[in-house]
PDB file of C-alpha atoms in Angstrom:
ATOM      1  CA  MET A 164      -0.242   0.470   0.008  1.00 50.00           C
ATOM      2  CA  ARG A 165       1.224   3.388  -1.057  1.00 52.00           C
ATOM      3  CA  PRO A 166       1.657   5.944   1.356  1.00 59.00           C
ATOM      4  CA  ALA A 167      -1.271   9.097   0.613  1.00 70.00           C
ATOM      5  CA  ARG A 168       0.781  12.082  -1.648  1.00 79.00           C
ATOM      6  CA  VAL A 169       0.550  15.316   0.832  1.00 80.00           C
ATOM      7  CA  GLY A 170      -0.945  18.508  -1.255  1.00 82.00           C
ATOM      8  CA  ARG A 171       0.817  21.676  -1.267  1.00 80.00           C
ATOM      9  CA  ASN A 172      -1.365  22.878   1.228  1.00 86.00           C
ATOM     10  CA  ASP A 173      -2.216  20.644   3.477  1.00 87.00           C
ATOM     11  CA  PRO A 174      -0.038  20.979   6.757  1.00 89.00           C
ATOM     12  CA  CYS A 175       3.875  19.434   6.352  1.00 89.00           C
ATOM     13  CA  PRO A 176       4.553  15.637   8.111  1.00 86.00           C
ATOM     14  CA  CYS A 177       6.980  17.067   9.718  1.00 88.00           C
ATOM     15  CA  GLY A 178       5.235  18.215  12.538  1.00 86.00           C
ATOM     16  CA  SER A 179       6.279  21.672  12.401  1.00 89.00           C
ATOM     17  CA  GLY A 180       2.627  23.151  11.820  1.00 89.00           C
ATOM     18  CA  LYS A 181       3.556  24.666   8.614  1.00 90.00           C
ATOM     19  CA  LYS A 182       1.361  24.167   5.022  1.00 90.00           C
ATOM     20  CA  PHE A 183       4.070  21.351   3.145  1.00 86.00           C
ATOM     21  CA  LYS A 184       5.406  24.058   0.286  1.00 84.00           C
ATOM     22  CA  ARG A 185       6.211  26.740   2.529  1.00 86.00           C
ATOM     23  CA  CYS A 186       7.947  23.535   4.242  1.00 86.00           C
ATOM     24  CA  CYS A 187       9.029  20.787   3.244  1.00 82.00           C
ATOM     25  CA  GLU A 188       8.139  20.448  -0.268  1.00 78.00           C
ATOM     26  CA  GLY A 189      11.555  21.900  -2.114  1.00 71.00           C
ATOM     27  CA  LYS A 190      13.685  19.334  -0.367  1.00 73.00           C
ATOM     28  CA  VAL A 191      11.337  16.240  -2.101  1.00 69.00           C
ATOM     29  CA  LYS A 192      11.446  18.532  -5.361  1.00 67.00           C
ATOM     30  CA  GLY A 193      14.894  18.417  -5.024  1.00 63.00           C
ATOM     31  CA  GLN A 194      15.533  21.791  -5.106  1.00 63.00           C
ATOM     32  CA  SER A 195      16.108  24.157  -2.319  1.00 67.00           C
ATOM     33  CA  ARG A 196      14.780  27.981  -2.055  1.00 73.00           C
ATOM     34  CA  THR A 197      18.559  28.705  -2.370  1.00 80.00           C
ATOM     35  CA  GLN A 198      19.784  26.432  -4.759  1.00 80.00           C
ATOM     36  CA  ARG A 199      17.030  28.002  -7.137  1.00 82.00           C
ATOM     37  CA  ALA A 200      18.400  31.695  -5.742  1.00 88.00           C
ATOM     38  CA  MET A 201      22.364  30.836  -6.370  1.00 92.00           C
ATOM     39  CA  LEU A 202      21.074  28.914  -9.963  1.00 92.00           C
ATOM     40  CA  ILE A 203      19.789  32.441 -11.621  1.00 94.00           C
ATOM     41  CA  ALA A 204      22.050  34.489  -9.527  1.00 96.00           C
ATOM     42  CA  VAL A 205      24.683  32.698 -12.221  1.00 97.00           C
ATOM     43  CA  ALA A 206      22.965  32.447 -15.014  1.00 97.00           C
ATOM     44  CA  GLY A 207      22.454  36.036 -14.757  1.00 96.00           C
ATOM     45  CA  ALA A 208      25.579  36.613 -14.145  1.00 97.00           C
ATOM     46  CA  VAL A 209      26.832  34.291 -16.764  1.00 97.00           C
ATOM     47  CA  LEU A 210      24.862  36.477 -19.341  1.00 97.00           C
ATOM     48  CA  GLY A 211      25.841  39.323 -18.478  1.00 96.00           C
ATOM     49  CA  ALA A 212      29.147  38.705 -18.578  1.00 95.00           C
ATOM     50  CA  ILE A 213      28.011  37.974 -22.952  1.00 95.00           C
ATOM     51  CA  LEU A 214      26.307  40.981 -22.895  1.00 93.00           C
ATOM     52  CA  VAL A 215      29.362  43.551 -22.182  1.00 91.00           C
ATOM     53  CA  GLY A 216      31.821  40.919 -24.588  1.00 89.00           C
ATOM     54  CA  ILE A 217      29.746  41.286 -27.519  1.00 88.00           C
ATOM     55  CA  ALA A 218      29.491  44.474 -26.066  1.00 85.00           C
ATOM     56  CA  SER A 219      33.063  45.073 -26.384  1.00 80.00           C
ATOM     57  CA  PHE A 220      33.223  43.652 -29.455  1.00 80.00           C
ATOM     58  CA  THR A 221      31.173  46.284 -30.670  1.00 74.00           C
ATOM     59  CA  ALA A 222      32.088  49.465 -29.632  1.00 65.00           C
ATOM     60  CA  ASP A 223      33.990  52.304 -31.118  1.00 64.00           C
ATOM     61  CA  THR A 224      36.854  52.612 -29.145  1.00 63.00           C
ATOM     62  CA  SER A 225      38.448  55.595 -31.049  1.00 62.00           C
ATOM     63  CA  ASN A 226      39.902  58.311 -29.154  1.00 69.00           C
ATOM     64  CA  GLY A 227      41.097  60.226 -32.400  1.00 68.00           C
ATOM     65  CA  PRO A 228      41.964  59.954 -35.523  1.00 72.00           C
ATOM     66  CA  ARG A 229      43.250  56.531 -37.250  1.00 80.00           C
ATOM     67  CA  GLN A 230      46.657  56.675 -38.063  1.00 85.00           C
ATOM     68  CA  VAL A 231      48.443  54.592 -41.020  1.00 88.00           C
ATOM     69  CA  TRP A 232      51.763  53.472 -41.477  1.00 90.00           C
ATOM     70  CA  SER A 233      53.347  55.072 -44.640  1.00 88.00           C
ATOM     71  CA  THR A 234      55.484  53.061 -46.674  1.00 90.00           C
ATOM     72  CA  GLU A 235      56.804  56.194 -48.676  1.00 90.00           C
ATOM     73  CA  HIS A 236      57.792  58.503 -45.355  1.00 89.00           C
ATOM     74  CA  GLY A 237      58.320  55.529 -42.983  1.00 92.00           C
ATOM     75  CA  HIS A 238      56.697  56.971 -40.386  1.00 91.00           C
ATOM     76  CA  TYR A 239      52.790  56.745 -39.377  1.00 89.00           C
ATOM     77  CA  HIS A 240      49.998  59.962 -40.991  1.00 87.00           C
ATOM     78  CA  GLU A 241      46.839  60.896 -39.066  1.00 85.00           C
ATOM     79  CA  VAL A 242      43.723  60.020 -40.954  1.00 81.00           C
ATOM     80  CA  PRO A 243      40.588  61.771 -39.688  1.00 71.00           C
TER      81      PRO A 243
END
């Protein structure tokens, strides 16, 4: 005979007096709120790092005129 399934709004079988969804449901499912929050935080950090990396490739980082090498004169010339 299987034990009866505990509903989310039923009292927790551990005896805490809380509802099952606020007490032991996360333990039964195998993932606590803390683990879920950490997973979301890490995923956000990774996504942020990816976006910063993409932005660094697409940003115009020139601070002034560009320089090109002149083989005729043997030095750089500024190009607007």
